[in-house]
Amino acid sequence: MTDVWQSAMDHAVAVARKAGQMVRDAVGSLQKEAVMLKSSSVDLVTQTDQKVEELIIQSVKEKFPSHCFIGEESVAAGEVCVLTDAPTWIIDPIDGTTNFVHTFPFVAVSIGFSVNKQVEFGVVYSCFHDQMYTARRGRGAFCNGEPLQVSQQRDIQQAIIATEFGCNRDPETVDKIFSSLKRVVTIPVHGVRGAGSAAINMCMVASGCVEAYYEIGIHVWDVAAGSLVVAEAGGVLMDVEGGPMDLMSRRVLAANNRSVAERLVKEIDVFSVRRDDAAS
Ligand code: LIP
């Protein structure tokens, strides 16, 4: 891999830190913050999401004018969501917007960078914990500079599994989510958790305190950066039905190893979602 991407990664870390400060500062004026809705009444967005994305995109454009972007709020505003071979910044300005609105302190700025549709680096900044997760393809994963390693556990009955309810409240979808949850809980596993941020859930897998995380309904900006953090910490990424993970499919299974991942695949009750690139 050419080292040209190192300066892009350095920039991502710097701008994620700046963005995280902006998120922390915004907590003081949350009462004044207008909370708007996107795909459903529980899919929230705030002006801070939009401002933070603008900050990141503007600063990247100044330094890397030829690069492309997929940003959560830009897509919500009508930009196309298409992953090409071009160098592309995949941005979630606030992963865990509901947490942010409620000051539940699991909120991350997530920046992935892909070339030829492959993630070259990932940066996840957990703003309220001041934890900077970084990974560069082939060069390991780190939290505040310390190397990360997934859990060595192979027995799913000794595992903690992370998942989320997502923001689709259609009764059939909710039934499927609960059906999977019941099957996973009754394996039985040690516990089920959810941070409310896909990126942080993935960093928990990379850190070794959670064995696996799965979700259907996430978007490419939720998982692009975190997927590389997991892979570089020694973990595996899969589709929820097995097979390779597809970044645009809105399905993710990240685990510490194949045996945990493959066991989990058997318990996930799959439902259909519209791909991120469906309209393009
Ligand atoms: C959220 C995810 C969360 C998931 C939600 C949503 P947002 O991202 O990180 O884990 O359950 O569906 O996608 O909207 O806060 O950036």
CSV table of C-alpha atoms and ligand atoms in Angstrom, one decimal:
chain,number,residue,atom,x,y,z
A,1,MET,CA,0.0,0.0,0.0
A,2,THR,CA,1.3,3.4,-0.9
A,3,ASP,CA,2.1,5.6,2.1
A,4,VAL,CA,0.2,8.4,0.6
A,5,TRP,CA,-2.8,7.5,2.8
A,6,GLN,CA,-0.9,8.1,6.0
A,7,SER,CA,-1.3,11.8,5.7
A,8,ALA,CA,-5.0,11.3,5.1
A,9,MET,CA,-5.2,9.1,8.2
A,10,ASP,CA,-3.4,11.7,10.3
A,11,HIS,CA,-5.9,14.3,9.1
A,12,ALA,CA,-8.8,12.0,10.0
A,13,VAL,CA,-7.5,11.6,13.5
A,14,ALA,CA,-7.1,15.4,13.9
A,15,VAL,CA,-10.5,16.2,12.5
A,16,ALA,CA,-12.2,13.5,14.5
A,17,ARG,CA,-10.7,14.9,17.7
A,18,LYS,CA,-11.9,18.4,16.7
A,19,ALA,CA,-15.4,17.0,15.8
A,20,GLY,CA,-15.5,15.2,19.2
A,21,GLN,CA,-14.8,18.5,21.0
A,22,MET,CA,-17.7,20.1,19.0
A,23,VAL,CA,-20.0,17.2,20.1
A,24,ARG,CA,-18.9,17.6,23.8
A,25,ASP,CA,-19.5,21.4,23.6
A,26,ALA,CA,-22.9,20.9,22.1
A,27,VAL,CA,-24.1,18.9,25.2
A,28,GLY,CA,-24.2,22.2,27.2
A,29,SER,CA,-26.9,23.6,24.8
A,30,LEU,CA,-28.8,20.4,24.1
A,31,GLN,CA,-32.1,21.9,25.4
A,32,LYS,CA,-31.9,24.4,22.5
A,33,GLU,CA,-31.1,21.7,20.0
A,34,ALA,CA,-33.8,20.9,17.5
A,35,VAL,CA,-34.3,17.1,17.2
A,36,MET,CA,-35.4,16.1,13.8
A,37,LEU,CA,-36.6,12.8,12.4
A,38,LYS,CA,-35.3,10.8,9.4
A,39,SER,CA,-36.5,7.3,8.5
A,40,SER,CA,-38.8,6.8,11.5
A,41,SER,CA,-39.9,8.6,14.7
A,42,VAL,CA,-36.9,7.0,16.5
A,43,ASP,CA,-34.3,7.8,13.8
A,44,LEU,CA,-33.0,11.1,15.2
A,45,VAL,CA,-30.8,13.8,13.8
A,46,THR,CA,-29.7,17.2,15.3
A,47,GLN,CA,-28.1,20.3,13.9
A,48,THR,CA,-24.9,19.1,15.6
A,49,ASP,CA,-24.8,16.0,13.4
A,50,GLN,CA,-25.1,18.3,10.4
A,51,LYS,CA,-22.5,20.8,11.6
A,52,VAL,CA,-20.0,18.2,12.5
A,53,GLU,CA,-20.3,16.5,9.1
A,54,GLU,CA,-19.9,19.9,7.4
A,55,LEU,CA,-16.7,20.5,9.5
A,56,ILE,CA,-15.2,17.2,8.6
A,57,ILE,CA,-16.1,17.4,4.9
A,58,GLN,CA,-14.9,21.0,4.5
A,59,SER,CA,-11.6,20.3,6.2
A,60,VAL,CA,-11.0,17.2,4.1
A,61,LYS,CA,-11.9,19.0,0.9
A,62,GLU,CA,-9.3,21.7,1.6
A,63,LYS,CA,-6.6,19.1,1.9
A,64,PHE,CA,-7.7,16.4,-0.5
A,65,PRO,CA,-9.9,18.1,-3.1
A,66,SER,CA,-10.1,15.1,-5.4
A,67,HIS,CA,-11.5,12.7,-2.8
A,68,CYS,CA,-15.1,11.5,-2.6
A,69,PHE,CA,-17.5,11.4,0.3
A,70,ILE,CA,-20.3,9.3,1.7
A,71,GLY,CA,-21.6,11.2,4.7
A,72,GLU,CA,-24.7,10.2,6.7
A,73,GLU,CA,-26.2,13.7,6.7
A,74,SER,CA,-25.2,14.5,3.1
A,75,VAL,CA,-27.0,11.3,2.0
A,76,ALA,CA,-30.0,12.3,4.2
A,77,ALA,CA,-30.0,15.6,2.3
A,78,GLY,CA,-30.1,13.9,-1.1
A,79,GLU,CA,-26.5,13.1,-2.1
A,80,VAL,CA,-26.1,9.7,-3.8
A,81,CYS,CA,-24.7,6.9,-1.7
A,82,VAL,CA,-22.4,5.0,-4.0
A,83,LEU,CA,-19.1,3.4,-3.2
A,84,THR,CA,-16.7,3.6,-6.2
A,85,ASP,CA,-13.0,2.7,-6.5
A,86,ALA,CA,-12.1,6.4,-5.9
A,87,PRO,CA,-10.6,7.4,-2.5
A,88,THR,CA,-13.7,7.9,-0.4
A,89,TRP,CA,-14.3,9.2,3.1
A,90,ILE,CA,-17.2,7.4,4.7
A,91,ILE,CA,-18.4,9.6,7.6
A,92,ASP,CA,-20.8,9.3,10.5
A,93,PRO,CA,-20.5,12.6,12.3
A,94,ILE,CA,-22.3,11.3,15.4
A,95,ASP,CA,-22.8,7.6,15.6
A,96,GLY,CA,-25.2,7.2,18.5
A,97,THR,CA,-27.3,10.3,17.9
A,98,THR,CA,-30.0,9.0,20.2
A,99,ASN,CA,-27.4,8.6,22.9
A,100,PHE,CA,-26.2,12.1,22.2
A,101,VAL,CA,-29.7,13.5,22.6
A,102,HIS,CA,-30.1,11.8,25.9
A,103,THR,CA,-26.5,12.4,27.0
A,104,PHE,CA,-26.0,8.6,27.3
A,105,PRO,CA,-22.2,8.7,26.9
A,106,PHE,CA,-21.6,6.3,24.1
A,107,VAL,CA,-21.2,8.6,21.1
A,108,ALA,CA,-18.6,8.4,18.4
A,109,VAL,CA,-17.3,10.2,15.4
A,110,SER,CA,-16.6,7.5,12.7
A,111,ILE,CA,-14.5,8.1,9.7
A,112,GLY,CA,-13.6,5.3,7.3
A,113,PHE,CA,-11.5,5.7,4.2
A,114,SER,CA,-11.8,3.3,1.2
A,115,VAL,CA,-9.9,2.9,-2.0
A,116,ASN,CA,-11.0,0.3,-4.6
A,117,LYS,CA,-13.9,-0.4,-2.3
A,118,GLN,CA,-11.5,-1.6,0.4
A,119,VAL,CA,-11.2,0.2,3.7
A,120,GLU,CA,-7.6,1.5,4.1
A,121,PHE,CA,-8.0,3.1,7.5
A,122,GLY,CA,-10.7,3.6,10.1
A,123,VAL,CA,-10.9,6.2,12.9
A,124,VAL,CA,-13.6,5.9,15.6
A,125,TYR,CA,-13.4,8.6,18.3
A,126,SER,CA,-15.5,7.9,21.4
A,127,CYS,CA,-16.1,11.5,22.3
A,128,PHE,CA,-17.1,11.2,25.9
A,129,HIS,CA,-14.5,8.7,26.9
A,130,ASP,CA,-11.8,10.4,24.9
A,131,GLN,CA,-10.9,7.1,23.3
A,132,MET,CA,-9.4,7.3,19.8
A,133,TYR,CA,-9.6,3.9,18.0
A,134,THR,CA,-7.5,3.7,14.9
A,135,ALA,CA,-6.7,1.0,12.3
A,136,ARG,CA,-4.8,1.0,9.1
A,137,ARG,CA,-5.0,-2.0,6.8
A,138,GLY,CA,-2.2,-4.4,7.5
A,139,ARG,CA,-0.8,-2.3,10.4
A,140,GLY,CA,-2.9,-3.2,13.4
A,141,ALA,CA,-5.6,-1.6,15.5
A,142,PHE,CA,-5.1,0.7,18.4
A,143,CYS,CA,-6.9,2.6,21.2
A,144,ASN,CA,-5.1,5.8,22.2
A,145,GLY,CA,-2.0,4.3,20.7
A,146,GLU,CA,-2.3,0.9,22.6
A,147,PRO,CA,-2.6,-2.2,20.4
A,148,LEU,CA,-6.0,-3.9,20.4
A,149,GLN,CA,-6.6,-7.6,20.4
A,150,VAL,CA,-9.9,-9.5,20.2
A,151,SER,CA,-11.0,-12.0,22.8
A,152,GLN,CA,-9.5,-15.5,22.5
A,153,GLN,CA,-12.8,-17.1,23.6
A,154,ARG,CA,-14.1,-19.8,21.2
A,155,ASP,CA,-17.1,-21.0,23.3
A,156,ILE,CA,-20.1,-18.8,22.5
A,157,GLN,CA,-21.6,-19.9,25.9
A,158,GLN,CA,-18.9,-17.9,27.5
A,159,ALA,CA,-19.4,-14.9,25.3
A,160,ILE,CA,-21.0,-11.4,25.5
A,161,ILE,CA,-22.8,-10.5,22.3
A,162,ALA,CA,-23.6,-7.0,21.3
A,163,THR,CA,-26.6,-6.0,19.2
A,164,GLU,CA,-29.1,-3.2,18.8
A,165,PHE,CA,-32.9,-2.8,18.2
A,166,GLY,CA,-32.2,-0.3,15.4
A,167,CYS,CA,-34.7,2.3,14.4
A,168,ASN,CA,-37.3,0.3,12.5
A,169,ARG,CA,-40.5,-0.2,14.6
A,170,ASP,CA,-42.4,-2.1,11.9
A,171,PRO,CA,-44.0,-5.0,14.0
A,172,GLU,CA,-42.7,-7.8,11.7
A,173,THR,CA,-39.2,-6.5,11.9
A,174,VAL,CA,-39.3,-6.1,15.6
A,175,ASP,CA,-40.6,-9.7,15.8
A,176,LYS,CA,-37.5,-10.9,13.9
A,177,ILE,CA,-35.2,-8.8,16.1
A,178,PHE,CA,-36.7,-10.3,19.2
A,179,SER,CA,-36.7,-13.8,17.7
A,180,SER,CA,-32.9,-13.5,17.1
A,181,LEU,CA,-32.4,-12.1,20.5
A,182,LYS,CA,-34.3,-14.9,22.2
A,183,ARG,CA,-32.3,-17.5,20.3
A,184,VAL,CA,-29.0,-15.8,21.2
A,185,VAL,CA,-29.8,-15.4,24.9
A,186,THR,CA,-30.9,-19.0,25.2
A,187,ILE,CA,-27.8,-20.5,23.6
A,188,PRO,CA,-27.2,-19.4,26.4
A,189,VAL,CA,-24.5,-16.7,26.2
A,190,HIS,CA,-23.1,-14.9,29.2
A,191,GLY,CA,-24.9,-11.7,28.2
A,192,VAL,CA,-26.2,-9.4,25.5
A,193,ARG,CA,-25.3,-5.7,25.4
A,194,GLY,CA,-25.7,-2.7,23.1
A,195,ALA,CA,-23.8,0.6,23.3
A,196,GLY,CA,-26.3,2.4,21.0
A,197,SER,CA,-23.5,3.0,18.6
A,198,ALA,CA,-22.5,0.5,15.9
A,199,ALA,CA,-19.0,1.9,15.8
A,200,ILE,CA,-18.5,1.6,19.5
A,201,ASN,CA,-19.9,-1.9,19.6
A,202,MET,CA,-17.3,-2.8,17.0
A,203,CYS,CA,-14.5,-1.2,19.0
A,204,MET,CA,-15.7,-3.3,22.0
A,205,VAL,CA,-15.2,-6.4,19.8
A,206,ALA,CA,-11.8,-5.2,18.8
A,207,SER,CA,-10.9,-4.5,22.5
A,208,GLY,CA,-11.8,-8.0,23.6
A,209,CYS,CA,-14.6,-7.2,26.0
A,210,VAL,CA,-17.4,-8.3,23.7
A,211,GLU,CA,-17.0,-11.4,21.6
A,212,ALA,CA,-19.3,-10.4,18.7
A,213,TYR,CA,-21.7,-7.8,17.4
A,214,TYR,CA,-24.4,-8.2,14.8
A,215,GLU,CA,-27.1,-5.9,13.4
A,216,ILE,CA,-29.3,-5.7,10.4
A,217,GLY,CA,-30.3,-2.1,9.3
A,218,ILE,CA,-27.1,-0.3,10.0
A,219,HIS,CA,-25.5,1.9,7.2
A,220,VAL,CA,-22.1,1.9,5.6
A,221,TRP,CA,-21.1,5.0,7.6
A,222,ASP,CA,-21.9,3.2,10.9
A,223,VAL,CA,-19.6,0.3,10.1
A,224,ALA,CA,-16.9,1.3,7.6
A,225,ALA,CA,-14.3,2.5,10.1
A,226,GLY,CA,-15.2,-0.1,12.8
A,227,SER,CA,-14.9,-3.0,10.5
A,228,LEU,CA,-11.3,-2.3,9.9
A,229,VAL,CA,-10.7,-1.8,13.6
A,230,VAL,CA,-12.1,-5.3,14.2
A,231,ALA,CA,-10.2,-6.9,11.4
A,232,GLU,CA,-6.9,-5.4,12.4
A,233,ALA,CA,-7.4,-6.5,16.0
A,234,GLY,CA,-7.6,-10.1,14.7
A,235,GLY,CA,-11.4,-10.4,14.4
A,236,VAL,CA,-13.6,-11.5,11.5
A,237,LEU,CA,-16.3,-9.7,9.5
A,238,MET,CA,-19.1,-11.6,8.0
A,239,ASP,CA,-22.6,-11.2,6.5
A,240,VAL,CA,-25.3,-12.2,8.9
A,241,GLU,CA,-26.0,-15.3,6.8
A,242,GLY,CA,-22.3,-16.2,6.6
A,243,GLY,CA,-20.2,-15.3,3.6
A,244,PRO,CA,-18.2,-12.1,3.1
A,245,MET,CA,-19.4,-8.8,4.6
A,246,ASP,CA,-20.7,-6.4,2.0
A,247,LEU,CA,-20.3,-2.8,3.2
A,248,MET,CA,-23.4,-1.6,1.4
A,249,SER,CA,-25.7,-4.4,2.4
A,250,ARG,CA,-26.7,-2.8,5.8
A,251,ARG,CA,-25.9,-6.1,7.5
A,252,VAL,CA,-23.0,-6.8,9.8
A,253,LEU,CA,-21.5,-9.5,11.9
A,254,ALA,CA,-18.2,-8.7,13.6
A,255,ALA,CA,-16.7,-11.4,15.8
A,256,ASN,CA,-13.5,-12.4,17.6
A,257,ASN,CA,-13.2,-15.6,15.5
A,258,ARG,CA,-15.0,-17.7,12.9
A,259,SER,CA,-16.3,-20.3,15.4
A,260,VAL,CA,-18.2,-17.6,17.4
A,261,ALA,CA,-19.3,-15.9,14.1
A,262,GLU,CA,-20.6,-19.1,12.5
A,263,ARG,CA,-22.4,-20.2,15.6
A,264,LEU,CA,-24.2,-16.8,15.7
A,265,VAL,CA,-25.2,-17.0,12.1
A,266,LYS,CA,-27.3,-20.0,12.9
A,267,GLU,CA,-29.4,-17.9,15.4
A,268,ILE,CA,-30.0,-14.7,13.4
A,269,ASP,CA,-33.5,-14.4,12.0
A,270,VAL,CA,-32.9,-12.3,8.9
A,271,PHE,CA,-35.2,-9.7,7.6
A,272,SER,CA,-34.8,-7.6,4.4
A,273,VAL,CA,-33.6,-4.1,4.2
A,274,ARG,CA,-33.0,-1.8,1.3
A,275,ARG,CA,-29.3,-1.6,0.4
A,276,ASP,CA,-27.5,1.7,0.9
A,277,ASP,CA,-26.7,1.8,-2.9
A,278,ALA,CA,-30.2,0.7,-3.9
A,279,ALA,CA,-31.2,4.0,-5.5
A,280,SER,CA,-28.0,4.6,-7.4
B,1,LIP,C1,-27.1,4.3,14.8
B,1,LIP,C2,-26.3,3.0,15.1
B,1,LIP,C3,-27.0,2.1,16.1
B,1,LIP,C4,-28.1,1.5,15.3
B,1,LIP,C5,-29.0,2.6,14.7
B,1,LIP,C6,-28.3,3.7,14.0
B,1,LIP,P1,-26.7,6.8,14.1
B,1,LIP,O1,-26.4,5.2,14.1
B,1,LIP,O2,-25.0,3.2,15.4
B,1,LIP,O3,-26.2,1.1,16.5
B,1,LIP,O4,-28.8,0.6,16.1
B,1,LIP,O5,-29.8,1.9,13.8
B,1,LIP,O6,-27.9,3.4,12.7
B,1,LIP,O7,-28.0,7.0,13.5
B,1,LIP,O8,-26.8,7.3,15.6
B,1,LIP,O9,-25.6,7.4,13.4
